[in-house]
Coordinates of C-alpha atoms in Angstrom, one line a residue:
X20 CA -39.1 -8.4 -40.1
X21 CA -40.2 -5.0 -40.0
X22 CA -38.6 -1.9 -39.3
X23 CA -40.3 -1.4 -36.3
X24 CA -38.9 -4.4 -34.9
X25 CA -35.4 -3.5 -36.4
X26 CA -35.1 -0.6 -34.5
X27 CA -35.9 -2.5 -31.1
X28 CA -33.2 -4.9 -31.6
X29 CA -30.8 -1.9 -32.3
X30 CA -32.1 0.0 -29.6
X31 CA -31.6 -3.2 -27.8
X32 CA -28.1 -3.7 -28.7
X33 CA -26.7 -0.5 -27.8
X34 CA -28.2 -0.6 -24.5
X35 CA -26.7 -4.1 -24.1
X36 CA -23.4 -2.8 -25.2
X37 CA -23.6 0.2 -22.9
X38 CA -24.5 -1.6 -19.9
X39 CA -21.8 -4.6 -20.8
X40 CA -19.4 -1.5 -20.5
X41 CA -20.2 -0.1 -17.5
X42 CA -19.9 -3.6 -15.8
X43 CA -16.2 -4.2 -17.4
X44 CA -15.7 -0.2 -16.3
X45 CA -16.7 -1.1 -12.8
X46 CA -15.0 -4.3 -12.6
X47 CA -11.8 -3.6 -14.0
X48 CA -11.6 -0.3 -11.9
X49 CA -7.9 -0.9 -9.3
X50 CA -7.1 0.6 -6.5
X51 CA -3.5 1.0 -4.8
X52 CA -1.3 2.8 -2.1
X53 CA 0.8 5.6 -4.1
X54 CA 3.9 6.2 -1.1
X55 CA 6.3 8.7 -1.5
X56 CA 9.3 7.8 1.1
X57 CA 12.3 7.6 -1.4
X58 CA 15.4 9.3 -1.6
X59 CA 14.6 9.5 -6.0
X60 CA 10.7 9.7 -6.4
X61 CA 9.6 9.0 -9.6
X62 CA 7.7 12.7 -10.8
X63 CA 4.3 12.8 -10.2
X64 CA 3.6 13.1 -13.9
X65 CA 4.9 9.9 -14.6
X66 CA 3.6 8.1 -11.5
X67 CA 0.4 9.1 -12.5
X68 CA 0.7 7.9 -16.2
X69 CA 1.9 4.8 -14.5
X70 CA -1.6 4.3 -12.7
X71 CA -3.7 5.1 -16.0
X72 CA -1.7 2.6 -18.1
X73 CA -2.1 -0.2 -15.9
X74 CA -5.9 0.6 -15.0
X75 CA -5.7 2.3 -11.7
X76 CA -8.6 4.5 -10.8
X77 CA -8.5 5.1 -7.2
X78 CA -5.2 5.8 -5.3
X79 CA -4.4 6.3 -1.6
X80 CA -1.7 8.7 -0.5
X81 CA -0.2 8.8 3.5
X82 CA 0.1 12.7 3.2
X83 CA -1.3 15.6 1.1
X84 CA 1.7 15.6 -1.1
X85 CA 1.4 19.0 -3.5
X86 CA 3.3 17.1 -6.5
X87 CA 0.9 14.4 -6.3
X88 CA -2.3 16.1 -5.9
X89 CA -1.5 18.4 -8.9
X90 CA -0.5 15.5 -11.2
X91 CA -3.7 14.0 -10.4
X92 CA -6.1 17.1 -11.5
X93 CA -8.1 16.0 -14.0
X94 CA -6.2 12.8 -14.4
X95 CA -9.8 10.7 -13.5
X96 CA -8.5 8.9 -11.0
X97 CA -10.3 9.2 -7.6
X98 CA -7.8 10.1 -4.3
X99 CA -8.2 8.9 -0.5
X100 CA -5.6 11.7 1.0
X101 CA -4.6 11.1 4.4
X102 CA -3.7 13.2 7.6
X103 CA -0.1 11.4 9.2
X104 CA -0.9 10.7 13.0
X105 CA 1.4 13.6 14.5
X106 CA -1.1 16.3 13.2
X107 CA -4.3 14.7 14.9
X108 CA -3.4 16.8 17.9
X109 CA -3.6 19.7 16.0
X110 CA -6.8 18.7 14.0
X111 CA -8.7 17.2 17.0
X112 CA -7.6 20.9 19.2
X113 CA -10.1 22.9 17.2
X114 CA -11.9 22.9 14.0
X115 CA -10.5 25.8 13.0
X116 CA -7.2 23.8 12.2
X117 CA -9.2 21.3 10.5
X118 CA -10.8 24.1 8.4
X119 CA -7.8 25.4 7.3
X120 CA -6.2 21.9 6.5
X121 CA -8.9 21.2 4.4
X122 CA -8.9 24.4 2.7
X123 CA -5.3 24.0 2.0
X124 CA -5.1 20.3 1.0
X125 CA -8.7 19.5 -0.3
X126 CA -10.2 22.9 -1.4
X127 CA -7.9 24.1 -3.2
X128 CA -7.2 21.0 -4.9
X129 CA -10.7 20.5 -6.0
X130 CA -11.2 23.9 -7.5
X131 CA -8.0 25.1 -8.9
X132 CA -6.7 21.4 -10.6
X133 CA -9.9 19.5 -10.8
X134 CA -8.2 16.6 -8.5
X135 CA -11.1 13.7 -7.9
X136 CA -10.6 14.0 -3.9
X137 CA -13.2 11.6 -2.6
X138 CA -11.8 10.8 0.9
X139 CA -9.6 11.9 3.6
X140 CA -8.4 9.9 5.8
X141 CA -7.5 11.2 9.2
X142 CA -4.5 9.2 10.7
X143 CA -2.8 5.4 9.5
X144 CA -3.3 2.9 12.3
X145 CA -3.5 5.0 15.4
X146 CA -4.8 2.6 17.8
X147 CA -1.9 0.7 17.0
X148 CA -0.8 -1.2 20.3
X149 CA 2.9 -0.1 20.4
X150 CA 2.0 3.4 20.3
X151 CA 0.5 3.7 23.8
X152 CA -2.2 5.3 23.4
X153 CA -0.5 8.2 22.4
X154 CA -3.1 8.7 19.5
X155 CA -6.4 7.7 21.1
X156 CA -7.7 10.5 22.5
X157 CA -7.1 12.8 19.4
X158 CA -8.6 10.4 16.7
X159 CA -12.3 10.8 17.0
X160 CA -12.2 14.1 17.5
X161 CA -9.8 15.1 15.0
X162 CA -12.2 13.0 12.9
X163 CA -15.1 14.7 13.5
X164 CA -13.4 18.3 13.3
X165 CA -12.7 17.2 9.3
X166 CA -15.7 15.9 9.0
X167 CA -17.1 19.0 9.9
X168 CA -14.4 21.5 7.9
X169 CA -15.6 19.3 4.7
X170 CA -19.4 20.3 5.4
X171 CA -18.9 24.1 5.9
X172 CA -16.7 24.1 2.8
X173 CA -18.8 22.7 0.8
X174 CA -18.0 19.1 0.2
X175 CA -19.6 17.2 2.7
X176 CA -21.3 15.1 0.1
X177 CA -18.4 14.6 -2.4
X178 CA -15.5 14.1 0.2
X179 CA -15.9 11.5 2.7
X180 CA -14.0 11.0 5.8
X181 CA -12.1 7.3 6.9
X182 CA -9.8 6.1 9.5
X183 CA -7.4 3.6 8.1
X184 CA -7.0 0.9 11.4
X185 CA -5.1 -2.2 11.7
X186 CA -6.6 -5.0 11.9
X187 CA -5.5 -5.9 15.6
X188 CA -8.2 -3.2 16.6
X189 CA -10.5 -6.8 16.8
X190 CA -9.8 -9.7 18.0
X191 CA -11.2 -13.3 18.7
X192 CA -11.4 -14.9 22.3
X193 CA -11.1 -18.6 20.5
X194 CA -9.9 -17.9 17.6
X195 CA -12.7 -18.0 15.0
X196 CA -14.3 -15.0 13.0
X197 CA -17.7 -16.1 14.5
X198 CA -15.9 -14.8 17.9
X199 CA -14.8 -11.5 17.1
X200 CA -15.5 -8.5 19.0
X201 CA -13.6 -5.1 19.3
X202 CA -10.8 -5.2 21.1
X203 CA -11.7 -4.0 25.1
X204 CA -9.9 -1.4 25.6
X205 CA -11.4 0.6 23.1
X206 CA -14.5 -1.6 22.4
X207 CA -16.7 1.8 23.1
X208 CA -14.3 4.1 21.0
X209 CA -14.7 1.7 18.0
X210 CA -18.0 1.9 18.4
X211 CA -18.6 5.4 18.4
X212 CA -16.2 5.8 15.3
X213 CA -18.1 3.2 13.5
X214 CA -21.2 5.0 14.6
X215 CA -20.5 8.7 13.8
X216 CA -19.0 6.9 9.8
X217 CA -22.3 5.4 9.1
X218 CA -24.5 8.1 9.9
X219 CA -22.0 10.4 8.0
X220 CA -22.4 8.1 5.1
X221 CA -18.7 7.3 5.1
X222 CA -16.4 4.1 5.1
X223 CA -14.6 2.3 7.6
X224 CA -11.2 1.1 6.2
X225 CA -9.3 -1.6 7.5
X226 CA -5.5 -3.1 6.7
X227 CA -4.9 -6.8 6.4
X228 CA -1.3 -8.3 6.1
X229 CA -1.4 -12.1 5.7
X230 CA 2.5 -11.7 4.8
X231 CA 2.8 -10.4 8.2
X232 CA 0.5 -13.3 9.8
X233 CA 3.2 -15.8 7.9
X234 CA 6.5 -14.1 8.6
X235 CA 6.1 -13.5 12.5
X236 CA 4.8 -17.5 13.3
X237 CA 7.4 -20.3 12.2
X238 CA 4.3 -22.6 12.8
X239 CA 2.0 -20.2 10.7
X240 CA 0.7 -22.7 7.5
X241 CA 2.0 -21.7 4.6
X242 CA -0.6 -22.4 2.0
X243 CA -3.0 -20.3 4.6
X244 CA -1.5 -16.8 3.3
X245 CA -2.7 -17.3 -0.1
X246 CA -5.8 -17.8 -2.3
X247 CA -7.3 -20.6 -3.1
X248 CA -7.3 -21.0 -7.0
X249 CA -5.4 -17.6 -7.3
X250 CA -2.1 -17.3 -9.0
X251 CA 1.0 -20.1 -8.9
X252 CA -2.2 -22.6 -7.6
X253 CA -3.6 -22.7 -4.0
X254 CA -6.4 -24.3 -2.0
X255 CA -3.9 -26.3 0.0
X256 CA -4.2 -25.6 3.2
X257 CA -6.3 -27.1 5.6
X258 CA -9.6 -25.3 6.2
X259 CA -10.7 -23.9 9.4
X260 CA -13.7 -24.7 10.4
X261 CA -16.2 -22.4 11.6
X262 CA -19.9 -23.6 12.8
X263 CA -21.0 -24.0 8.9
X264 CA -18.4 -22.3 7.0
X265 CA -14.8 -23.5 6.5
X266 CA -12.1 -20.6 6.2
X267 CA -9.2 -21.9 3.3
X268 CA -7.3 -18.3 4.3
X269 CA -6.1 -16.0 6.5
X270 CA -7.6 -12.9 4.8
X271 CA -11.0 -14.2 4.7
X272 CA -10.5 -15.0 8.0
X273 CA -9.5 -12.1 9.2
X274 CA -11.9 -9.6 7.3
X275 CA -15.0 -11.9 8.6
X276 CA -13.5 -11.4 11.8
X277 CA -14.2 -7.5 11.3
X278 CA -17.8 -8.3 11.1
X279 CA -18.7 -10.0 14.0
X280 CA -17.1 -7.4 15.6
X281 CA -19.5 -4.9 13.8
X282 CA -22.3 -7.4 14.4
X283 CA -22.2 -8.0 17.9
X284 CA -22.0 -4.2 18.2
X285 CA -25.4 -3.3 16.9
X286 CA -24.3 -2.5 13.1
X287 CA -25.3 -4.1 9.6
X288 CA -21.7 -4.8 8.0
X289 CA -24.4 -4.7 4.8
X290 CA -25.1 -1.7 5.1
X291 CA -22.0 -0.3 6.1
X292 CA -18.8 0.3 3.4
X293 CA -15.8 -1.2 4.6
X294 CA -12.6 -0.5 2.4
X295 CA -9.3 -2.7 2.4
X296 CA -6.9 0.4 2.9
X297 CA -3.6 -1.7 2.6
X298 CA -2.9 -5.5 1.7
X299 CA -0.3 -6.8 -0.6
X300 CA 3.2 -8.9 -0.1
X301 CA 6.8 -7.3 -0.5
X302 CA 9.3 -9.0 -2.8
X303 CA 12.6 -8.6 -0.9
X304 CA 14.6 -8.5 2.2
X305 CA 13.4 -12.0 3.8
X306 CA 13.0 -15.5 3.0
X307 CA 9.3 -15.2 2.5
X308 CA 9.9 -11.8 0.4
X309 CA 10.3 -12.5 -3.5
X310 CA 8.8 -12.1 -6.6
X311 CA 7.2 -15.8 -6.7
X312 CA 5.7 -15.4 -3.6
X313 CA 4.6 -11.9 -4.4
X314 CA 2.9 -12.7 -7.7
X315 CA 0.9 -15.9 -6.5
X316 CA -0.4 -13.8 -3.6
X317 CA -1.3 -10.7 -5.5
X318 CA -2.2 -12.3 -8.8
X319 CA -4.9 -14.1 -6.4
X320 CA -5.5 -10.9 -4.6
X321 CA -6.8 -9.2 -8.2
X322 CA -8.4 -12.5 -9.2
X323 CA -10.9 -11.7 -6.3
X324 CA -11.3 -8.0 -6.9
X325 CA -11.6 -8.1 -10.8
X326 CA -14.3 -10.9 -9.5
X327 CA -16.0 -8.7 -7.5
X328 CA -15.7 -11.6 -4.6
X329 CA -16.7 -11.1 -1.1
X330 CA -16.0 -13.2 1.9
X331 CA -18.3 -15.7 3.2
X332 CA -19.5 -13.4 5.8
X333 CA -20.1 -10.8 3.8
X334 CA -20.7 -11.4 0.2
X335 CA -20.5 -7.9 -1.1
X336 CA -16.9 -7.2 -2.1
X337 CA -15.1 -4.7 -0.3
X338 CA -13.3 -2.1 -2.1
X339 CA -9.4 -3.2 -1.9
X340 CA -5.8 -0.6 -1.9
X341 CA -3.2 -2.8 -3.6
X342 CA -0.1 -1.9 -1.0
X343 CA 2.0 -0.8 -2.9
X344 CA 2.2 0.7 -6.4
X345 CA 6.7 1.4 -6.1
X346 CA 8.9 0.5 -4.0
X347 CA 10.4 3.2 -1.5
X348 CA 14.5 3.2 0.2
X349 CA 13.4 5.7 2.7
X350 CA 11.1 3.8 4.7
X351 CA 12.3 2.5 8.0
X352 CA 13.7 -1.0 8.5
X353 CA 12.7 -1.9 11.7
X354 CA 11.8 -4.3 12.3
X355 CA 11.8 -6.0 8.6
X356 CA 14.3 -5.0 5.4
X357 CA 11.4 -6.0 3.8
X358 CA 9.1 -2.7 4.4
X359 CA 11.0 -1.2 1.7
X360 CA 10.2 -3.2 -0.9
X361 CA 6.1 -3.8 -1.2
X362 CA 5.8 -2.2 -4.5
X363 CA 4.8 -4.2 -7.7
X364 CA 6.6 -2.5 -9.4
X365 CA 10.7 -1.2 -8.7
X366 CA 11.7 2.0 -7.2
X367 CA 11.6 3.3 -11.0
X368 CA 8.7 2.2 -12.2
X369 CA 10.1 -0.8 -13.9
X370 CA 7.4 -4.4 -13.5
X371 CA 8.9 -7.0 -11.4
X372 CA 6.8 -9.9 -11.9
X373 CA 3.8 -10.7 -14.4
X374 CA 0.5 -9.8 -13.0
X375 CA -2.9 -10.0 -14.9
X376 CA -4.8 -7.2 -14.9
X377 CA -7.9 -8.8 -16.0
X378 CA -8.6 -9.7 -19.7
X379 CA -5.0 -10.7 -20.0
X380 CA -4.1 -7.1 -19.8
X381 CA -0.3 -7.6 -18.3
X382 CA 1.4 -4.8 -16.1
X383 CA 3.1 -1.6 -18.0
X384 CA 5.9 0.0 -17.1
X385 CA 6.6 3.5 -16.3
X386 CA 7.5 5.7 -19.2
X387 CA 9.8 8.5 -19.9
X388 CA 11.8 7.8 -16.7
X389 CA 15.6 9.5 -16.8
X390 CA 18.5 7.8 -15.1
X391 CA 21.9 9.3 -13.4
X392 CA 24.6 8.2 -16.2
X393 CA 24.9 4.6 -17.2
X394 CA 27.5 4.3 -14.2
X395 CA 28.7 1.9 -10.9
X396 CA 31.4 2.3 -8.1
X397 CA 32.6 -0.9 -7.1
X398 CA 34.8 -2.3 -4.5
X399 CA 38.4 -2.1 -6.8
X400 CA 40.7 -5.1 -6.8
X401 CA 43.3 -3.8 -5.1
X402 CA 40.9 -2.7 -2.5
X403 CA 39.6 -6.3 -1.9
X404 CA 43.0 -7.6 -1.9
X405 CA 44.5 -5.1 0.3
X406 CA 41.1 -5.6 3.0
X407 CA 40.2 -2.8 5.3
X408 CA 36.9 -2.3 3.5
X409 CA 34.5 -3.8 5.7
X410 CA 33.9 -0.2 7.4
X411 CA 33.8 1.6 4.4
X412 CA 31.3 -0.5 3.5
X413 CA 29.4 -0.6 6.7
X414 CA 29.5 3.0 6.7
X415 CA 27.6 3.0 3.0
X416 CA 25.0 1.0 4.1
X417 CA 24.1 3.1 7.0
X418 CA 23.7 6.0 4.6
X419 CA 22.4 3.8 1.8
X420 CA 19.4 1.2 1.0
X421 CA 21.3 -2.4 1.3
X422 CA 18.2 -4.1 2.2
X423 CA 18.6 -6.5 -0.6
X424 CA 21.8 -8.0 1.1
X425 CA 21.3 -11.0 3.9
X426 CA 20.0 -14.2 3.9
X427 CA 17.1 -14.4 2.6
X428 CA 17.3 -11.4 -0.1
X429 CA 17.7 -11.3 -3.8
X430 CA 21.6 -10.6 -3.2
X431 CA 22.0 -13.4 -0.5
X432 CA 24.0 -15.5 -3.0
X433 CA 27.0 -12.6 -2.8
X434 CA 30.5 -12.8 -1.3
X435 CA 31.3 -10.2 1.1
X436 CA 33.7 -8.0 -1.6
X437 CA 30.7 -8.5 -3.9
X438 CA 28.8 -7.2 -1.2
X439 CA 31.3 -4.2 -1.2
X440 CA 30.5 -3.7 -4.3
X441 CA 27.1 -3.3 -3.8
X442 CA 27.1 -1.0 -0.7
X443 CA 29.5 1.3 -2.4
X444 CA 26.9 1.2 -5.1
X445 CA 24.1 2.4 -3.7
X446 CA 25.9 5.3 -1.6
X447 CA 27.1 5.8 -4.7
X448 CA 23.8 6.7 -6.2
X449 CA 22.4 7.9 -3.7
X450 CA 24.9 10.5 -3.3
X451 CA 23.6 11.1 -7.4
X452 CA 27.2 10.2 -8.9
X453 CA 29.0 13.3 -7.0
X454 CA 32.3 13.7 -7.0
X455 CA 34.1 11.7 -4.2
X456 CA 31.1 9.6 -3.4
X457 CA 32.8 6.5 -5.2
X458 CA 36.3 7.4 -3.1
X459 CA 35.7 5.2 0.0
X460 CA 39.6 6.0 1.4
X461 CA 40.5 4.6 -2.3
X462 CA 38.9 1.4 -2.7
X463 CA 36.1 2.2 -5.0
X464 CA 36.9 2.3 -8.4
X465 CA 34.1 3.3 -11.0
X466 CA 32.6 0.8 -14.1
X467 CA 30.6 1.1 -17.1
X468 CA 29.8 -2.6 -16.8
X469 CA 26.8 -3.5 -14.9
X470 CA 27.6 -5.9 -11.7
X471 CA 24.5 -7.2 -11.5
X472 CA 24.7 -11.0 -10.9
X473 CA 21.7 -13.2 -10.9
X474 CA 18.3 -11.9 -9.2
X475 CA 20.8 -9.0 -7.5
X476 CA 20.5 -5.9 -9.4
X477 CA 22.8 -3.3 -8.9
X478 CA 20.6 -0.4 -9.8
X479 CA 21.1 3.1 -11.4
X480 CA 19.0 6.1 -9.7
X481 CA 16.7 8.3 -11.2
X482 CA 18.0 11.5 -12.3
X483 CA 16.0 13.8 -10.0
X484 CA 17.9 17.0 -10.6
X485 CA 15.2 18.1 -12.8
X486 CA 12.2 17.7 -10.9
X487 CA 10.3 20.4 -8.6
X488 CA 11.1 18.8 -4.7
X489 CA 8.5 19.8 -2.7
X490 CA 8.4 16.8 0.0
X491 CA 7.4 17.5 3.6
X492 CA 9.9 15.7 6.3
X493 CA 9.2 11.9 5.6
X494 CA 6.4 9.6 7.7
X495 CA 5.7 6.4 8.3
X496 CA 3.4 5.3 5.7
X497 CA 2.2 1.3 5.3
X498 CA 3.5 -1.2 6.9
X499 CA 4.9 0.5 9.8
X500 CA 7.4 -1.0 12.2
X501 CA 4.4 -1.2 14.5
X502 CA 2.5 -3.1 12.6
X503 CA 5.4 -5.5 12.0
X504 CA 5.8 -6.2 15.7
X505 CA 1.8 -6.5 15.8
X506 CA 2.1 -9.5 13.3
X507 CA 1.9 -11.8 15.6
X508 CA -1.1 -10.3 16.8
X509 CA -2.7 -10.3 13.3
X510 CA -2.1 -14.0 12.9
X511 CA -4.3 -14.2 16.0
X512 CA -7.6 -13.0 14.2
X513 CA -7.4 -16.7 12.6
X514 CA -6.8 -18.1 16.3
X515 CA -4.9 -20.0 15.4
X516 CA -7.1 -23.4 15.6
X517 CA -5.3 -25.4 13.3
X518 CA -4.3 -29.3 14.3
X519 CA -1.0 -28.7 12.6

């Protein structure tokens, strides 16, 4: 062999190599929703180590938090920073006000921490049905007013804008994807926004709950929520037929739905790039909430992404937000204790359940996380002998997270003094271990020992005195309430033809 021929095969190999590592780069590349609605955030710093460790490289956030976007200068992770709903008004009034929201929460950003901000995206779910309309005439304009403040500063090219919209804003007159069409009372909005997005270049983003499909229909099947073949098994539900294709899931289903809306509208859902800005499964709070059911639908979730796997409609994979990276206790309850608990991983960064991250790469925890003192204020003996606590109690859950209490949750198997214990806990943390938050007219006594019983964990807050608060007044993020009452309405985008 000459050296000639040597140095082809090593010039070979090394572009082999290179290009085998840009696939794996490409593949293993996550997404997820970073919220922010918690009464003990984890710090930024550590949020964002969080995402690195466990091979996260694009991130959606519901506001233009400042703590985030400055721990996410030059961290290489790409952003999606949204505009909440009740400044559309404001943004849609004049461009002016989108200019100087851009400068302020893009611009500045860019240049002076070197954070990746590749989209923004104005408003979450707007067209949503429960808000009456309230947001419909200020979206497109508010989205074209950003559009516009990104061109004249510069970053037209580099930042692209979205609108993140449920998935009720299509629908199905018989229940298969092949049907689906915008929904008619704002068929011709939809299609301008998905207009003025492709000749922008930008994406159109769209949020699919199965979880919410299963929870809101007793009759809903089962095995339809999942993947087939994803983790804990799958495939057993019975397929719904579609002319030639046969749907074994609701999110296929759903998402193919999506394009023959964009179809019979005039637009190539090839040539268009459609993003899956929320989709996950919560863990707790409900009877269809918990780890196992969490893992097999999330595990089968990543199988497909890491896969690059598209839907039989549309073979090119969409890019997919994990919802949600941690839990958060501030997020409203209605109409489902569950919306506080979609994270994969706990309020403090801690893994719940094994996830694969592709090449058997298994979830990290957070690091460097500091906790109030190894503490718990629990219901004292003589308090649960002596009764009267019930409204001490009740008054600590309406000032406290007790969403994991109830049928249905991790601390279901509780008896009501345990459950005592428990609400006087989490007021008790809450309140960050001051003095008289464990009194509750004398019946809490502090313990060093931990209560925790079974799958109910009686947690320990985050020691937030250090950190730098700079939070604006919280916002619904994610699974709204709206979108929970909408379930039902998601569920339809499968029609529900089954023979069950």
């Amino acid at each position: 062999m000459g050296r000639h021929d040597t140095y082809q095969k090593l010039i070979f190999f090394c572009l082999s190599i290179l290009l085998l590592h840009n696939i794996l780069k490409n593949v293993e590349g996550l997404a997820c929703n970073w919220g922010t609605q918690a009464s003990h955030p984890l710090p930024p710093n550590i949020v964002v180590k969080l995402l690195r460790d466990n091979g996260f490289n694009k991130v959606k956030l519901f506001e233009a938090d400042p703590g985030a976007l400055r721990a996410l200068g030059k961290s290489g992770i790409q952003v999606m920073v949204g505009i909440p709903n009740d400044l559309l008004a404001t943004m849609a009034s004049t461009v002016t006000n989108a200019e100087l929201w851009v400068q302020q929460n893009v611009s500045q950003y860019i240049s002076r921490y070197g954070t990746d901000i590749r989209y923004v995206a104005v408003g979450n779910e707007p067209f949503l049905k429960t808000y009456k309309d309230r947001f419909v005439r200020a979206t497109y304009p508010a989205l074209q007013n950003v559009q516009a403040a990104l061109v004249k500063a510069g970053l037209g090219r580099q930042v692209k804008v979205t609108v993140p919209l449920n998935a009720d804003v299509y629908e199905s007159g018989d229940g298969l994807p092949s049907s689906g069409d915008f929904r008619s009372d704002i068929k011709t909005l939809m299609v301008s926004i998905v207009r003025f997005l492709a000749d922008s270049v930008s994406p159109i983003t769209f949020n699919i709950y199965p979880f919410l499909s299963l929870n809101a229909d007793p009759n809903f099947p089962r095995e339809y929520a999942f993947f087939p073949n994803g983790g804990g098994g799958g495939g057993g539900a019975k397929p719904v037929v579609d002319g030639s294709i046969s749907y074994t899931n609701v999110f296929d289903a759903n998402f193919d739905t999506l394009v023959s809306a964009l179809e019979k509208n005039g637009f190539d859902p090839n040539k268009i790039e459609i993003i899956v800005g929320e989709v996950g499964w919560p863990t707790d709070g409900d009877q269809n909430a918990n780890p196992a059911m969490a893992q097999r639908f999330n595990q089968g979730l990543l199988n497909r992404i890491l896969q690059g796997q598209g839907t039989p409609r549309r073979r090119t994979a969409p890019e997919v937000y994990l919802f949600s990276l941690v839990d958060e206790d501030a997020k409203s309850i209605d109409p489902g204790k569950f919306e506080r608990h979609w994270g994969i991983f706990s309020y403090d960064g801690a893994v719940k359940y094994p996830l694969s991250l592709g090449n058997g790469r298994p979830l990290v925890p957070a690091k460097g996380v500091r906790y109030l003192a190894r503490e718990w204020c629990v219901l004292s003996t003589q308090g649960a002998g002596n009764g009267g606590w019930q409204a001490s109690a009740t008054y600590a859950c309406q000032n406290a997270d007790c969403t994991s209490l109830g049928p249905g949750s991790s601390c279901a198997a509780l008896d009501p003094t345990a459950n005592a214990s428990y609400a006087f806990n989490m007021y008790f943390q809450k309140m960050d271990h001051r003095r008289g938050s464990c009194d509750f007219n004398n019946l809490g006594v502090l313990t060093k020992i931990d209560p925790s019983s079974g799958s109910c964990r009686f947690p320990i807050e985050i020691d937030t005195s250090r950190q730098q608060m700079s939070k604006p007044p919280p916002r619904n993020s994610g699974a709204s309430e709206a979108k929970c009452r909408l379930a039902a309405a998601a569920a339809m985008v499968i029609g529900l033809v089954f023979s069950y």
